[in-house]
Amino acid sequence: MAAEARRYDVLTIFPGIFRGPLDETILRRALDAGLVEIALHDLRDWTHDRHRTVDDYPFGGGPGMVLKPEPIFEAVEAIQPLAEHPASVVLLTPQGRRLDRDLVAELAALPRLLLVCGRYEGVDERVREHLVDVEVSAADVVLSGGELPALLLLDALVRRIPGVLGGDGSLTEESFEGGLLEYPQYTRPAEFRGWDVPEVLLSGHHAEIARWRREQRLRRTLDRRPDLLAGADLTPEERDALEADEAPS
Ligand code: 9D3
């Protein structure tokens, strides 16, 4: 029996930001295949004034504007009954838990999410306190709003759905499989502008190729992302080699 499709609702004042990305590549294929359902909702649909006002000045003064609570509460309350499972409400905010593969895995286990995209200087605190289940940040950089972080999260979630990447649905985490960075990749031509593809890859010796790739992954991770090594799947020999601060073999 096929698993029920995951459903993601998105609440934003810029639904147009999502249309291009959702119309292309794997997101589009997953939607077309019915493997995921994504519904966009314009926050302004839950305003009641002529100007469709979603923001207001901060009490106490200070720079910028704050997203008002009423449209967000009304929207979430209207969107929740649109599907069978209640959604966990995720607020994209610079104050959230920084997105990483553990958080993606946790969120991917939930059948339904409602992504609320922050904008302006922030969101009325009562939204966080009384409506939101999880706060997520994309990275330690200042962006203009939660829309691009929401797309980033959707892309990461949808890739994990069995069948989305083709093949047997087994999860391919490429760069992070086993907690290590990927090995260098080459394709034809074998010589390009005088730069050769490593000989071992042309050799046809599969065991040697596998050994070379493993060594490249270890070196590359040690060199660029030593923070990943603590959580990586390493053999005891590989760990010893790294601890001895040798080149891994
Ligand atoms: C001066 C304080 N700023 C916080 C760093 C205010 C502020 C800037 C930008 C508040 C909100 C925003 C808009 N950004 C988001 O809503 C956002 C975000 C981000 O800026 N970086 C990484 N992840 C995210 S998720 C949502």
Coordinates of C-alpha atoms and ligand atoms in Angstrom, one line a residue:
M1 CA 0.0 0.0 0.0
A2 CA 1.3 3.4 -1.0
A3 CA 2.1 5.8 1.9
E4 CA -0.2 8.8 2.1
A5 CA 1.2 11.8 0.4
R6 CA 2.8 14.4 2.6
R7 CA 1.1 17.7 2.7
Y8 CA 2.8 21.1 3.1
D9 CA 0.9 24.3 3.5
V10 CA 2.7 27.6 3.1
L11 CA 1.5 30.9 4.5
T12 CA 3.2 34.0 3.0
I13 CA 2.6 37.5 1.8
F14 CA 4.6 36.5 -1.4
P15 CA 3.1 33.3 -2.8
G16 CA 4.6 34.3 -6.2
I17 CA 8.1 33.6 -4.8
F18 CA 7.2 29.9 -4.7
R19 CA 5.6 29.5 -8.1
G20 CA 8.8 29.4 -10.1
P21 CA 10.6 26.8 -8.0
L22 CA 7.5 24.7 -7.6
D23 CA 7.1 24.6 -11.4
E24 CA 10.5 23.2 -12.0
T25 CA 12.8 20.2 -11.3
I26 CA 12.2 17.7 -8.5
L27 CA 9.6 19.8 -6.7
R28 CA 7.5 19.8 -9.9
R29 CA 8.0 16.1 -10.5
A30 CA 7.0 15.2 -7.0
L31 CA 3.9 17.3 -7.2
D32 CA 3.0 15.9 -10.6
A33 CA 3.5 12.3 -9.4
G34 CA 1.2 13.0 -6.4
L35 CA 4.0 12.2 -4.0
V36 CA 3.5 15.5 -2.2
E37 CA 0.9 18.1 -2.0
I38 CA 1.9 21.8 -1.5
A39 CA -0.7 24.5 -0.9
L40 CA 0.2 28.2 -1.0
H41 CA -1.9 30.6 1.0
D42 CA -1.7 34.4 0.8
L43 CA -1.7 35.9 4.3
R44 CA -3.5 39.0 2.9
D45 CA -6.6 36.8 2.3
W46 CA -7.2 36.9 6.0
T47 CA -7.1 40.7 6.4
H48 CA -10.4 42.6 6.6
D49 CA -9.4 46.2 5.7
R50 CA -9.2 47.9 2.4
H51 CA -5.4 47.9 2.3
R52 CA -5.1 44.3 3.3
T53 CA -2.8 45.3 6.1
V54 CA -0.6 42.5 7.6
D55 CA 1.9 44.6 9.6
D56 CA 2.1 47.4 12.0
Y57 CA 4.5 49.5 14.1
P58 CA 6.2 47.8 17.1
F59 CA 4.9 48.8 20.5
G60 CA 7.6 50.5 22.4
G61 CA 9.1 51.9 19.2
G62 CA 12.1 50.8 17.2
P63 CA 12.9 50.1 13.6
G64 CA 10.7 48.3 11.1
M65 CA 7.4 46.7 11.1
V66 CA 5.9 43.6 12.8
L67 CA 3.5 41.1 11.3
K68 CA 0.2 41.5 13.1
P69 CA -1.2 38.5 15.0
E70 CA -4.9 38.5 13.7
P71 CA -4.4 37.5 10.1
I72 CA -1.9 34.8 11.0
F73 CA -4.1 33.2 13.6
E74 CA -7.2 33.4 11.3
A75 CA -5.2 31.9 8.4
V76 CA -3.8 29.0 10.5
E77 CA -7.2 28.3 11.9
A78 CA -8.7 28.3 8.4
I79 CA -5.9 26.2 6.9
Q80 CA -5.8 23.5 9.6
P81 CA -9.1 21.8 8.6
L82 CA -8.1 21.6 4.9
A83 CA -6.5 18.2 5.4
E84 CA -7.0 15.2 7.5
H85 CA -4.0 15.5 9.9
P86 CA -3.5 18.7 11.8
A87 CA -0.3 20.4 10.7
S88 CA 2.7 21.2 12.9
V89 CA 3.1 24.9 12.5
V90 CA 6.7 25.9 11.6
L91 CA 7.7 29.5 11.7
L92 CA 10.7 30.5 9.6
T93 CA 12.6 33.0 11.6
P94 CA 16.2 34.1 12.2
Q95 CA 15.6 33.1 15.9
G96 CA 14.8 29.5 15.0
R97 CA 16.8 26.3 15.3
R98 CA 19.3 26.3 12.5
L99 CA 18.3 23.9 9.7
D100 CA 20.5 20.8 9.4
R101 CA 20.0 17.2 8.4
D102 CA 18.9 16.2 11.9
L103 CA 16.1 18.8 11.8
V104 CA 15.1 17.9 8.3
A105 CA 14.8 14.3 9.4
E106 CA 12.7 15.3 12.3
L107 CA 10.4 17.4 10.2
A108 CA 10.2 14.8 7.4
A109 CA 8.8 12.4 9.9
L110 CA 5.7 14.6 10.4
P111 CA 2.9 14.0 7.9
R112 CA 1.9 17.6 7.6
L113 CA 3.6 21.0 8.1
L114 CA 2.3 24.5 7.8
L115 CA 5.2 26.8 7.0
V116 CA 4.7 30.4 8.2
C117 CA 7.1 32.8 6.5
G118 CA 8.2 35.7 8.6
R119 CA 8.9 39.1 7.1
Y120 CA 9.8 42.6 8.1
E121 CA 11.6 42.9 11.5
G122 CA 9.6 40.1 12.9
V123 CA 6.3 38.5 14.0
D124 CA 4.1 39.4 17.0
E125 CA 5.4 37.3 19.9
R126 CA 1.9 35.9 20.6
V127 CA 2.2 34.0 17.3
R128 CA 5.3 32.2 18.5
E129 CA 3.9 31.6 22.0
H130 CA 0.4 30.4 21.1
L131 CA 0.4 29.2 17.5
V132 CA 3.8 28.0 16.5
D133 CA 5.2 24.5 17.3
V134 CA 8.7 24.8 15.8
E135 CA 10.9 27.8 14.8
V136 CA 13.4 27.2 12.1
S137 CA 16.2 29.4 10.7
A138 CA 18.0 28.6 7.4
A139 CA 21.4 29.9 8.2
D140 CA 23.3 32.5 10.2
V141 CA 22.8 35.2 7.6
V142 CA 20.2 37.9 7.4
L143 CA 17.7 37.4 4.7
S144 CA 14.6 39.4 3.7
G145 CA 12.0 36.9 4.9
G146 CA 11.2 33.3 5.5
E147 CA 10.2 32.5 1.9
L148 CA 13.6 31.3 0.6
P149 CA 14.2 29.4 3.8
A150 CA 10.8 27.7 3.4
L151 CA 11.7 26.7 -0.2
L152 CA 15.0 25.4 1.1
L153 CA 13.2 23.3 3.7
L154 CA 10.6 22.1 1.2
D155 CA 13.3 21.0 -1.3
A156 CA 15.1 19.1 1.5
L157 CA 11.9 17.5 2.6
V158 CA 10.6 16.5 -0.8
R159 CA 13.9 14.9 -1.9
R160 CA 13.5 12.4 0.9
I161 CA 10.1 11.2 -0.1
P162 CA 10.5 7.7 -1.6
G163 CA 10.1 7.8 -5.3
V164 CA 10.9 11.4 -5.8
L165 CA 14.5 10.9 -7.0
G166 CA 13.6 7.8 -9.0
G167 CA 15.1 4.4 -8.4
D168 CA 13.9 2.3 -5.6
G169 CA 13.2 5.2 -3.3
S170 CA 16.2 4.5 -1.1
L171 CA 17.4 7.7 0.5
T172 CA 20.5 9.1 -1.3
E173 CA 22.0 11.8 0.8
E174 CA 25.0 12.2 -1.5
S175 CA 27.3 14.7 0.1
F176 CA 26.4 13.7 3.6
E177 CA 26.0 10.0 3.3
G178 CA 27.9 8.5 6.1
G179 CA 28.4 12.0 7.4
L180 CA 31.2 12.7 5.0
L181 CA 31.6 15.0 2.0
E182 CA 31.3 13.5 -1.5
Y183 CA 34.3 12.4 -3.5
P184 CA 35.4 14.3 -6.6
Q185 CA 33.4 13.5 -9.7
Y186 CA 34.6 13.5 -13.3
T187 CA 33.0 12.8 -16.7
R188 CA 34.2 12.9 -20.3
P189 CA 36.5 14.0 -21.7
A190 CA 39.3 12.2 -19.9
E191 CA 41.6 15.1 -20.8
F192 CA 40.3 18.6 -20.8
R193 CA 42.6 21.6 -21.4
G194 CA 45.5 19.5 -20.3
W195 CA 43.8 18.5 -17.0
D196 CA 43.6 14.7 -16.7
V197 CA 41.0 12.7 -14.9
P198 CA 42.7 10.7 -12.1
E199 CA 44.1 7.5 -13.6
V200 CA 42.5 5.2 -11.1
L201 CA 39.0 6.2 -12.3
L202 CA 39.9 5.0 -15.8
S203 CA 41.4 1.7 -14.6
G204 CA 38.3 -0.4 -14.2
H205 CA 39.5 -1.7 -10.8
H206 CA 36.4 -1.3 -8.8
A207 CA 38.0 -2.0 -5.4
E208 CA 40.7 0.5 -6.0
I209 CA 38.2 3.1 -7.2
A210 CA 36.2 2.5 -4.1
R211 CA 39.3 2.9 -1.9
W212 CA 40.4 6.1 -3.7
R213 CA 36.9 7.6 -3.3
R214 CA 36.8 6.8 0.4
E215 CA 40.2 8.4 0.9
Q216 CA 39.1 11.5 -1.0
R217 CA 36.0 11.8 1.1
L218 CA 38.0 11.5 4.3
R219 CA 40.6 14.0 3.2
R220 CA 38.1 16.5 1.9
T221 CA 36.0 16.3 5.1
L222 CA 39.1 16.7 7.3
D223 CA 40.2 19.6 5.2
R224 CA 36.9 21.5 4.7
R225 CA 34.4 20.3 7.3
P226 CA 36.2 18.8 10.3
D227 CA 33.0 19.5 12.3
L228 CA 31.3 16.6 10.4
L229 CA 33.9 14.0 11.5
A230 CA 32.5 13.7 15.0
G231 CA 29.2 12.3 13.6
A232 CA 30.6 10.4 10.6
D233 CA 30.5 6.7 10.1
L234 CA 34.2 5.8 10.2
T235 CA 35.9 2.5 10.7
P236 CA 38.1 2.2 13.8
E237 CA 41.1 2.3 11.5
E238 CA 39.9 5.5 9.9
R239 CA 39.3 7.0 13.3
D240 CA 42.8 6.1 14.5
A241 CA 44.3 7.5 11.4
L242 CA 42.5 10.8 11.8
E243 CA 43.3 11.0 15.5
A244 CA 46.9 10.4 14.7
D245 CA 46.4 13.4 12.4
E246 CA 47.8 11.4 9.5
A247 CA 46.6 11.4 6.0
P248 CA 43.8 8.8 6.1
S249 CA 44.6 5.7 4.0
Ligands
9D3_1 C1 18.0 43.4 13.5 C2 17.5 42.1 13.8 N1 17.2 41.3 12.6 C3 17.4 39.8 13.0 C4 18.6 39.3 12.5 C5 15.8 41.5 12.2 C6 15.4 40.7 11.1 C7 16.0 40.7 9.9 C8 15.5 39.9 8.9 C9 14.2 40.0 11.3 C10 13.7 39.3 10.2 C11 14.3 39.3 9.0 C12 13.8 38.5 7.9 N2 14.3 37.1 7.9 C13 13.5 36.1 8.2 O1 12.4 36.2 8.4 C14 14.1 34.7 8.2 C15 15.5 34.3 8.1 C16 16.7 35.0 8.0 O2 16.8 36.2 7.9 N3 17.9 34.3 8.0 C17 17.9 32.9 8.1 N4 16.8 32.2 8.2 C18 15.6 32.9 8.2 S1 14.1 32.2 8.3 C19 13.3 33.6 8.3

